[in-house]
Tab-separated table of C-alpha atoms in Angstrom:
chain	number	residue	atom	x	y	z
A	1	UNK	CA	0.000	0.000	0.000
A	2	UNK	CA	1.216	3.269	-0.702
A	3	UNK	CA	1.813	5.876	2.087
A	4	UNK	CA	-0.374	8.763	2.905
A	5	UNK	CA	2.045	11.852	1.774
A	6	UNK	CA	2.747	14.202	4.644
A	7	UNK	CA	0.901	17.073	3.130
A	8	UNK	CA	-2.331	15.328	2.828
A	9	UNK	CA	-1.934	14.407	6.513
A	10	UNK	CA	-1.926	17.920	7.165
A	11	UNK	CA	-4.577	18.779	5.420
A	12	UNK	CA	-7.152	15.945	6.539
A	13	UNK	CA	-6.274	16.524	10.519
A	14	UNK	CA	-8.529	19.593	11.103
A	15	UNK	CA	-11.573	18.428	9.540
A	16	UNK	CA	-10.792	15.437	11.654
A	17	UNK	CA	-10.532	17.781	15.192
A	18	UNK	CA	-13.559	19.885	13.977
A	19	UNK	CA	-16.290	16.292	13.722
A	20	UNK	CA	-15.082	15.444	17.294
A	21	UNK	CA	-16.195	19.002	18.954
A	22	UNK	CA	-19.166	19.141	20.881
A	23	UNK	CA	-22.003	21.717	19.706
A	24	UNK	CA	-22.186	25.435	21.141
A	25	UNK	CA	-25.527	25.182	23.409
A	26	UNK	CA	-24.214	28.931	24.505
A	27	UNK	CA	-25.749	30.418	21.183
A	28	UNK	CA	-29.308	30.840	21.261
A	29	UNK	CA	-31.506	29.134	18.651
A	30	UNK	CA	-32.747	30.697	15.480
A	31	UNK	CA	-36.428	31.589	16.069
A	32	UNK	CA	-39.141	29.626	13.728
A	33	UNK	CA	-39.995	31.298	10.725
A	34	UNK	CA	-43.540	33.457	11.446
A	35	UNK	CA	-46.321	32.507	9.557
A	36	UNK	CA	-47.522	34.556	7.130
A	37	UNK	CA	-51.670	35.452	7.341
A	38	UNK	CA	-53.754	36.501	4.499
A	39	UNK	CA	-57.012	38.639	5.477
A	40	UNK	CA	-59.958	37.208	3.751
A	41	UNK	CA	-62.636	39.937	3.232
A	42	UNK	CA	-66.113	37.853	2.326
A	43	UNK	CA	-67.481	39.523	-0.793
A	44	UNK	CA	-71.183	38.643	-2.328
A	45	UNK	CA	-71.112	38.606	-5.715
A	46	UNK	CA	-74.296	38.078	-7.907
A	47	UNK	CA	-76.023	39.459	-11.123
A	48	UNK	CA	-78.663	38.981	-13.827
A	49	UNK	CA	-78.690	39.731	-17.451
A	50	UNK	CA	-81.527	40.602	-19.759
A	51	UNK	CA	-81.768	40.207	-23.467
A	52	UNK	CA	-83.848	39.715	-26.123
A	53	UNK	CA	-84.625	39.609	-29.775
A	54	UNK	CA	-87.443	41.634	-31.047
A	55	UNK	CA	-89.330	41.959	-33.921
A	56	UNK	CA	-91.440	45.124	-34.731
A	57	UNK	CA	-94.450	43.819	-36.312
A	58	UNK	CA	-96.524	47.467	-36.462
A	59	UNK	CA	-97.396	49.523	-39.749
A	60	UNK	CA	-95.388	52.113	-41.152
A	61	UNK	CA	-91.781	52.862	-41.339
A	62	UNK	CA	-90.994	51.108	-38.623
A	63	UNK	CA	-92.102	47.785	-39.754
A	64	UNK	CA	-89.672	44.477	-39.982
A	65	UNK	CA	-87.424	46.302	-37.572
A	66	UNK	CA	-85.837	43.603	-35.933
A	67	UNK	CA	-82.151	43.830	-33.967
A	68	UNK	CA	-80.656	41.366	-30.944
A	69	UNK	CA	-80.602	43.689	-27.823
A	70	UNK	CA	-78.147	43.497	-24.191
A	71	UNK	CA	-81.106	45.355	-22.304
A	72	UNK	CA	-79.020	45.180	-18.956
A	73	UNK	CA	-76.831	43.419	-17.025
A	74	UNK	CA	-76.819	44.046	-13.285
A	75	UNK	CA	-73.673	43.032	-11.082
A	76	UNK	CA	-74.278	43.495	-7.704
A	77	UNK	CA	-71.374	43.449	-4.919
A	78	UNK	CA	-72.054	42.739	-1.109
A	79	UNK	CA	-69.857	43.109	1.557
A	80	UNK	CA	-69.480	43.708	5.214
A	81	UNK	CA	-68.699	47.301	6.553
A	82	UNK	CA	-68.147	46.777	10.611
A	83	UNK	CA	-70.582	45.911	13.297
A	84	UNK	CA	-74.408	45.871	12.079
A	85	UNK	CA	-72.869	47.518	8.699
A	86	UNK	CA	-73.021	46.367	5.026
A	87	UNK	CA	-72.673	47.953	2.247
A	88	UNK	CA	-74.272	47.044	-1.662
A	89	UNK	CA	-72.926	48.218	-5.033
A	90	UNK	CA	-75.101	47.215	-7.994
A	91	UNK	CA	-73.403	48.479	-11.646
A	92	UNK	CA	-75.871	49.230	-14.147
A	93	UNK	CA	-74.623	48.108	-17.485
A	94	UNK	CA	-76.553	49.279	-20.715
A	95	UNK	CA	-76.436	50.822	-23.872
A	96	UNK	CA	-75.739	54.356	-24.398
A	97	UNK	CA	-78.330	55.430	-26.464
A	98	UNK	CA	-79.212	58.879	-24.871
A	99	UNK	CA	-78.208	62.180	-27.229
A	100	UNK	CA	-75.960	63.918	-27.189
A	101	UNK	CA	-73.411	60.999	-25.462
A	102	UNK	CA	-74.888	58.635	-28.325
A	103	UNK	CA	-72.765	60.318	-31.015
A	104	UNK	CA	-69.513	59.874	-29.204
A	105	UNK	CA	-69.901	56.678	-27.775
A	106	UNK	CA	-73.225	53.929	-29.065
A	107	UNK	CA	-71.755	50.917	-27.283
A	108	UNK	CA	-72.585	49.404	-23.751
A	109	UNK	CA	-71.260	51.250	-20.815
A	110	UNK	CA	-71.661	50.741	-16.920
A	111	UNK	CA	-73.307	53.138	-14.097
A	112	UNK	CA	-73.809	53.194	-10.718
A	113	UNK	CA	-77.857	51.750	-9.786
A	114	UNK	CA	-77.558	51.119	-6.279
A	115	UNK	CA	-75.048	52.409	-4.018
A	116	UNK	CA	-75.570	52.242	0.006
A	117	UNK	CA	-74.556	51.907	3.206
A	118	UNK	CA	-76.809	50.240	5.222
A	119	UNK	CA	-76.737	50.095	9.405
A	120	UNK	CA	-78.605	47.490	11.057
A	121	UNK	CA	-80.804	48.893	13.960
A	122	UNK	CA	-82.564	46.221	15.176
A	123	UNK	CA	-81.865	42.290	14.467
A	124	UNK	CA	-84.298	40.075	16.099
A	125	UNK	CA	-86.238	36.826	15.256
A	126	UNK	CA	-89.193	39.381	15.459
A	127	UNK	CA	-88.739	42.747	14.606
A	128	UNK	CA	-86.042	44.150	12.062
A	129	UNK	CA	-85.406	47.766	11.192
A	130	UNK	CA	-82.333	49.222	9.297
A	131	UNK	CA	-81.697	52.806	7.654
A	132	UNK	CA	-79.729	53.241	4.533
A	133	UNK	CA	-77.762	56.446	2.682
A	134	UNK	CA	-77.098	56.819	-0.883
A	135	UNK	CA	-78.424	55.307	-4.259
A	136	UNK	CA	-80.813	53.086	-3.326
A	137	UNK	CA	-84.680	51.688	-4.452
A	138	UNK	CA	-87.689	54.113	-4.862
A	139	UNK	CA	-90.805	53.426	-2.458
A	140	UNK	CA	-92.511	51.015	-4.868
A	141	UNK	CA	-90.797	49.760	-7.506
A	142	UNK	CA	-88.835	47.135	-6.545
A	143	UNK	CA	-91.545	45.714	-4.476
A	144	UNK	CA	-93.392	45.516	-7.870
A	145	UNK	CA	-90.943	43.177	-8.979
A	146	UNK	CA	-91.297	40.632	-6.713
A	147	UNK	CA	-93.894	39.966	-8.333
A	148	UNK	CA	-93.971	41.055	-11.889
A	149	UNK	CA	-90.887	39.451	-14.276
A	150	UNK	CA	-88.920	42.302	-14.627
A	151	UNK	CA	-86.957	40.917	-17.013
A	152	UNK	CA	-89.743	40.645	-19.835
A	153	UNK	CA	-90.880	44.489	-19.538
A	154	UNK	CA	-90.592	47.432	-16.704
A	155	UNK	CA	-93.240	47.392	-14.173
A	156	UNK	CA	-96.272	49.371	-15.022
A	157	UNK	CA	-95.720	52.805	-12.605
A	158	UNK	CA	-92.222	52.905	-13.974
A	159	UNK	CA	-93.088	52.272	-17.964
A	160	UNK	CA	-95.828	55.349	-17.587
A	161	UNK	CA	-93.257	57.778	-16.098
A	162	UNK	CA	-94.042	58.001	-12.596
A	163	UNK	CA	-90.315	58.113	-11.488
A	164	UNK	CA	-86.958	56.435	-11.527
A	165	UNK	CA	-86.609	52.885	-9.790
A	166	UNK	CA	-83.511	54.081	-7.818
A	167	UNK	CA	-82.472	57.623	-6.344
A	168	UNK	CA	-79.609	59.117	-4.205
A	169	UNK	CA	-81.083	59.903	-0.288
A	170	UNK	CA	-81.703	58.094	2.901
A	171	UNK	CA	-84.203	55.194	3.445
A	172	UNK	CA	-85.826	53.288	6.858
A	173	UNK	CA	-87.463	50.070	6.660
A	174	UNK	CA	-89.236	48.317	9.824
A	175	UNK	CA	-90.259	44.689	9.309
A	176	UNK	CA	-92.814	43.275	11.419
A	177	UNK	CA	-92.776	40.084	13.091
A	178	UNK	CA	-94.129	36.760	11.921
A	179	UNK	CA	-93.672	37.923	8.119
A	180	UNK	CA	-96.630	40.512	8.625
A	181	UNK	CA	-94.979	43.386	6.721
A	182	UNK	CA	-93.276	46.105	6.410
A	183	UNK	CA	-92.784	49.683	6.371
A	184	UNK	CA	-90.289	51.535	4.096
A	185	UNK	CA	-89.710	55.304	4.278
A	186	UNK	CA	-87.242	57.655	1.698
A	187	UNK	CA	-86.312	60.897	1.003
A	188	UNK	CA	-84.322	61.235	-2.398
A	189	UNK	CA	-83.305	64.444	-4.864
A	190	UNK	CA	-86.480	63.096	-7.126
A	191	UNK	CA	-84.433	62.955	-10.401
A	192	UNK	CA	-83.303	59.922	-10.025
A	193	UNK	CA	-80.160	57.759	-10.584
A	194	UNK	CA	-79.242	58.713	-13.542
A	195	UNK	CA	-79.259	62.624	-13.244
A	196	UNK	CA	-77.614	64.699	-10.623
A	197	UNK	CA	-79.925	66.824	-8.400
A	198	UNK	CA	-81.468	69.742	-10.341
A	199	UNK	CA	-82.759	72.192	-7.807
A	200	UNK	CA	-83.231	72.048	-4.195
A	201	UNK	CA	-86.354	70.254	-3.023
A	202	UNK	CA	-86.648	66.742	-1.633
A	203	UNK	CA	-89.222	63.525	-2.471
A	204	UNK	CA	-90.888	62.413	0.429
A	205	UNK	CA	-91.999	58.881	0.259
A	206	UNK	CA	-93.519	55.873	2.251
A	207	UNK	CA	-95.086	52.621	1.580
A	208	UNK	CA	-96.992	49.898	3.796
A	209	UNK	CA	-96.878	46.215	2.630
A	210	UNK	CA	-99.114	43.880	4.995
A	211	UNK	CA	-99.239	40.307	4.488
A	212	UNK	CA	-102.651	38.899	6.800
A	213	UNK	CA	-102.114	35.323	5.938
A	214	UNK	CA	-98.404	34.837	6.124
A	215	UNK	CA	-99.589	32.132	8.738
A	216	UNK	CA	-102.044	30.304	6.585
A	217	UNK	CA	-100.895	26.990	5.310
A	218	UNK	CA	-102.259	27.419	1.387
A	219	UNK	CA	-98.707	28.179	-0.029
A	220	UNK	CA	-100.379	30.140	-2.756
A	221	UNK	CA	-102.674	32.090	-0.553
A	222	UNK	CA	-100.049	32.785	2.242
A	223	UNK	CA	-98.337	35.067	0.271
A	224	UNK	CA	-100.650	37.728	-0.396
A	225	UNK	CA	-99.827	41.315	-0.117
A	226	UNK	CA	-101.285	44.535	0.180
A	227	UNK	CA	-99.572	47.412	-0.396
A	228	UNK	CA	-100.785	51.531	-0.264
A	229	UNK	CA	-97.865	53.989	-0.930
A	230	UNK	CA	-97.593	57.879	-1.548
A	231	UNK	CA	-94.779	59.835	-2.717
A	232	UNK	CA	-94.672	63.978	-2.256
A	233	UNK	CA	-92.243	65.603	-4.954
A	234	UNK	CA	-91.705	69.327	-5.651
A	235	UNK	CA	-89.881	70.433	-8.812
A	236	UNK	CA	-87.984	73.773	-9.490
A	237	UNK	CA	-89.853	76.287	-11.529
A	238	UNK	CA	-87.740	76.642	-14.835
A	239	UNK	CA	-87.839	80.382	-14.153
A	240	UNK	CA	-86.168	79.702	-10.665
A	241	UNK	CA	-83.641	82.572	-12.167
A	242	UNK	CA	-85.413	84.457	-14.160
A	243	UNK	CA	-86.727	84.638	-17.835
A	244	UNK	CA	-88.056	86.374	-20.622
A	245	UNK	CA	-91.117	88.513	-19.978
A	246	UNK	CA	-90.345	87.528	-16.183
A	247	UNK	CA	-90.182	90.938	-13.696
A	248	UNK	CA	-87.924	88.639	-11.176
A	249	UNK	CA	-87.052	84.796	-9.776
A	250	UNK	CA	-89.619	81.957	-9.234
A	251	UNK	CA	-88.844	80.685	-5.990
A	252	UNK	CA	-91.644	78.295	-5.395
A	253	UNK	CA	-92.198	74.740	-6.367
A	254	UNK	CA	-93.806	72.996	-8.824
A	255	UNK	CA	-95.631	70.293	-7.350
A	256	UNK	CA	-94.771	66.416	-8.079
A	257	UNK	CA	-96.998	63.835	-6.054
A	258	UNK	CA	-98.051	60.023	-6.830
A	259	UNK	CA	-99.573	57.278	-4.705
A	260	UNK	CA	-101.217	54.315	-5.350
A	261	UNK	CA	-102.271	50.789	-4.382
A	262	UNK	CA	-101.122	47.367	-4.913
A	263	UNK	CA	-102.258	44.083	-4.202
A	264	UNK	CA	-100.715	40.803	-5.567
A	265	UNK	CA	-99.729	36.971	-4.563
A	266	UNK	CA	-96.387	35.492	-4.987
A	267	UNK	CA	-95.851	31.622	-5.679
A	268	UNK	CA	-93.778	30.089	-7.983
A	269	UNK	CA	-96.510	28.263	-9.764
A	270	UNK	CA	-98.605	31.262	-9.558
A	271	UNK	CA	-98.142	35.557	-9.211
A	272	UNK	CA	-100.633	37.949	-9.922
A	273	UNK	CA	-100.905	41.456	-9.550
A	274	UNK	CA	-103.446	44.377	-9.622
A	275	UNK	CA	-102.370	47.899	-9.224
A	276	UNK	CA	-104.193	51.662	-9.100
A	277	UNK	CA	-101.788	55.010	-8.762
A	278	UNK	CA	-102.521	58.141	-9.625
A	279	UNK	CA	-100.336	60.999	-10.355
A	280	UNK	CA	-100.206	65.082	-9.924
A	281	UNK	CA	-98.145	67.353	-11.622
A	282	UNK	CA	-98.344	70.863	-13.252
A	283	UNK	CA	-99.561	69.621	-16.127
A	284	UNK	CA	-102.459	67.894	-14.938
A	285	UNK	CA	-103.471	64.824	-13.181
A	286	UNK	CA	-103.047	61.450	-14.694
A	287	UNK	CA	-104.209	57.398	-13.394
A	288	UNK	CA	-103.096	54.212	-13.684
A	289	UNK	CA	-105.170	50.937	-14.032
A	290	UNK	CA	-102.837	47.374	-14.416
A	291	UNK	CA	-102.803	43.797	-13.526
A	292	UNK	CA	-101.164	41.026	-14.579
A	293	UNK	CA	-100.506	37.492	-14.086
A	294	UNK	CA	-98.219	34.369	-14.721
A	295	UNK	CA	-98.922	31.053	-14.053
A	296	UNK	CA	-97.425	27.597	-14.739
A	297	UNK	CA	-100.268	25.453	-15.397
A	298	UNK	CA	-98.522	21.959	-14.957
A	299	UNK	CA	-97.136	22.492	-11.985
A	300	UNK	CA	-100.452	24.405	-10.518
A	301	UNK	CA	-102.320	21.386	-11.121
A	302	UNK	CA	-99.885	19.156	-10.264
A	303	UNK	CA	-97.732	19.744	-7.435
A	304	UNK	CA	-94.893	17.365	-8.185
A	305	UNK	CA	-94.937	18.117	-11.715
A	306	UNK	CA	-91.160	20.059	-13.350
A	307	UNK	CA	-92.549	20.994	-16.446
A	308	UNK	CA	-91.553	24.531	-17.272
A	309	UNK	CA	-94.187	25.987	-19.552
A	310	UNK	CA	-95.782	28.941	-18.448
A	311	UNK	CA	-98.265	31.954	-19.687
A	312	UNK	CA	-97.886	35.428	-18.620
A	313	UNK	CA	-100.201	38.491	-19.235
A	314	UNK	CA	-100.597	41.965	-18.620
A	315	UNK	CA	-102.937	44.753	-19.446
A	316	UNK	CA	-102.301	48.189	-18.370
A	317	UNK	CA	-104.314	51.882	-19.219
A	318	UNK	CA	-102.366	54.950	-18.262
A	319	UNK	CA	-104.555	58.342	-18.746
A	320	UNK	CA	-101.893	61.016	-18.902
A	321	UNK	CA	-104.852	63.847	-18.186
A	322	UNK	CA	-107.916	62.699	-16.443
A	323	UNK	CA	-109.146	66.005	-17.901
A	324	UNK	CA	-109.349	65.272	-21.615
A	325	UNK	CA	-110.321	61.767	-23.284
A	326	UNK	CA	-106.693	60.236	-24.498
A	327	UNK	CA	-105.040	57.100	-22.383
A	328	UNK	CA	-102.898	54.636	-23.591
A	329	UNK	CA	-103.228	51.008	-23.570
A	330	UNK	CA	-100.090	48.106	-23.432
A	331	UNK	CA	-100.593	44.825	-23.648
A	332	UNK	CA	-98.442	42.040	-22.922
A	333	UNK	CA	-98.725	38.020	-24.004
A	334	UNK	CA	-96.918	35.165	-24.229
A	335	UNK	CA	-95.262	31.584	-23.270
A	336	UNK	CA	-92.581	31.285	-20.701
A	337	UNK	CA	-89.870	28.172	-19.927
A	338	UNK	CA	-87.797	28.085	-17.501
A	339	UNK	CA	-84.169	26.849	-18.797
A	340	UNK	CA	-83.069	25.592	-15.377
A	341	UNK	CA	-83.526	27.023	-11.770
A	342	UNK	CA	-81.774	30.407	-13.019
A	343	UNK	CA	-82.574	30.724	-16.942
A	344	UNK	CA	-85.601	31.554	-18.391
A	345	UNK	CA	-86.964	32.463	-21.727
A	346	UNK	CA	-90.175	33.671	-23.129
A	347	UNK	CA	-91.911	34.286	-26.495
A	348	UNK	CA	-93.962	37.217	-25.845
A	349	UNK	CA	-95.583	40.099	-27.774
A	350	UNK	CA	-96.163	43.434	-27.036
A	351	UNK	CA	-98.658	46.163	-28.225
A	352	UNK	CA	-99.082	49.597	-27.087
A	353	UNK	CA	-101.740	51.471	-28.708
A	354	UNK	CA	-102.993	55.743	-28.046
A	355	UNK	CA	-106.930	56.246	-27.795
A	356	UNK	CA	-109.204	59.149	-28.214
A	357	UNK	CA	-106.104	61.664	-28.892
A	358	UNK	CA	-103.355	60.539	-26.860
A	359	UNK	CA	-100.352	61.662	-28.493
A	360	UNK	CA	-97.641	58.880	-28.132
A	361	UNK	CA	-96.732	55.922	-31.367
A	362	UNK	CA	-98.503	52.466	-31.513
A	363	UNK	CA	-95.986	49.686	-31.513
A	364	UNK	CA	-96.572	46.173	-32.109
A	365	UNK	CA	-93.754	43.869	-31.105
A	366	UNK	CA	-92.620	40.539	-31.118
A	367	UNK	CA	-90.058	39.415	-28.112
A	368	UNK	CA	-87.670	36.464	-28.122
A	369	UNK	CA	-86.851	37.420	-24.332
A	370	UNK	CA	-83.997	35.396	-22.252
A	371	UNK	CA	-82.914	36.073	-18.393
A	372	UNK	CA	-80.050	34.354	-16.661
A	373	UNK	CA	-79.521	34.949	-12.902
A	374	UNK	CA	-75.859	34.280	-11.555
């Protein structure tokens, strides 16, 4: 065997004294790497689009008019702001077909529809109350669509003008116990969501919703409601500054009032509705007459029947000026099916149709009408 040289000696003798040293318990131990956290923040998400083919089936120039139409698409985002505190944000996407923003821009775009911070006053099995501040739902139209499909045509008070579904203010709402009601209370600018405020007076409104047989054990009866609202509006004079042929300002207020009365049932098989509002404003006084209905036959009859066919109709008369002879009819028709639990479509047609001088266009026209809830 050959001999270890003398400078490999040397070299493999410290590594040697090194592996027979004990370990240095004097130095203290590195501390454990700290954990890192991530902050979830629990967001509701949910939305619903509305489209539709349609068909315009009416004389004139306006005949065989036909396009594929994105009416909306709501996205609505929930979330937690503190103790008894929430917050919604539902974006308001459409098409921009309002002049002069139309000739820039004739695509979709997205606005704000709700907006609000709402504070939970009272959380009980029993009674429930809350208060809310900034864009948020008008007195009566929302309720509406509980029960009317909002998604095949806008609810009667809001398609004759009465005012906007959503405004910027402060609500209330105070919910009775055992599902026996509510009340719900705003004041809002009055132009709505999609204008800024235009002069300084308020809207004043307040609705009552009872439901007497909330207890009753006929599902379809059970959920009857009755509903009486009123809403007290001013509007600015347009000579609030001044004018031709005016000696100074017009201070005062032009008034803007509505109120009416609703009564309708709720049941998946079977809704119905039947409304009567009137409104004031300088112009004259006008009235509203509408009810509707859908129903799915199959599964009225039947209780453990899935099929999804349904009907829907609706008739409403809106008399801009009880003080002359015109009003205005719309009628509504048509076959529903649900897709699944969350789609629907329906083949419906429309007609709306001036009498005795009302100055407004007939239409006639034919829906292809699809909702998807997500």
């Amino acid at each position: 065997m050959r001999k270890l040289s003398p400078i490999f000696l040397a070299l493999l003798v410290p590594f040697a004294l090194s592996a027979q040293q004990p370990a240095d318990t004097t130095r203290p131990a590195p501390p454990p790497p700290v954990p890192t956290t991530t902050v979830s923040v629990p967001v509701d998400f949910s939305g619903v689009l509305y489209a539709n083919f349609q068909y315009r089936g009416d004389k004139g120039t306006a005949k065989s008019t036909n396009k594929f139409d994105l009416e909306r698409a709501y996205l609505t985002f929930r979330m937690p702001a503190g103790d008894r505190a929430s917050i919604r944000i539902t974006a308001d996407v459409f098409q921009q077909t309002t002049a002069p923003q139309d000739a820039f821009y004739r695509g979709w775009v997205i606005r704000a529809k709700y907006a609000y911070l709402q504070y939970d006053l009272i959380k009980s099995p029993t009674w429930n109350a809350n208060i809310r501040g900034g864009l948020l739902h008008n007195v009566v139209i929302d309720h509406i669509e509980q029960f009317w499909p909002r998604w095949v045509s806008q609810t009667p008070v809001e398609r004759a003008g009465f005012f906007s579904s959503a405004d910027a203010g402060v609500a209330a709402t105070l919910t009775f116990p055992n599902k026996l009601g509510e009340i719900y209370a705003t004041i809002v600018n009055g132009p709505g969501y999609t204008s800024r405020e235009t002069d300084r007076f308020k809207d004043y409104a307040a609705r009552l919703t009872l439901t007497p047989l909330s207890s009753w054990d006929n599902k379809v009866l059970k959920t009857f409601a009755l509903s009486g609202w009123t809403y007290a509006g001013a509007v600015g004079s347009q000579f609030v500054n001044g004018g031709a042929g005016q000696v100074g300002t017009v201070g005062i207020s032009m008034p803007r009032t509505r109120a009416g009365v609703f009564a309708g049932l709720r049941d998946p098989r079977f809704t119905a509705g039947a409304e009567w509002d009137t409104r004031k404003d300088a112009s004259g006084t006008g009235r509203l007459i509408a009810g509707f209905a859908t129903i799915k036959p199959f599964q009225l009859i039947n209780d453990k029947s899935t099929f999804p066919l349904g009907l829907i109709g609706r008739w409403d008369r809106f008399k801009p000026n009880t003080s002359n002879d015109g009003y205005i009819n719309t009628v509504i028709g048509g076959l529903t099916l649900d897709l699944n639990k969350k789609s629907a479509i329906s083949l419906d047609y429309q007609e709306q149709t001036p009498h005795s001088g009302a100055v407004i266009a007939a239409t006639k026209t034919y829906f292809l009408h699809l909702v998807a809830n997500f």
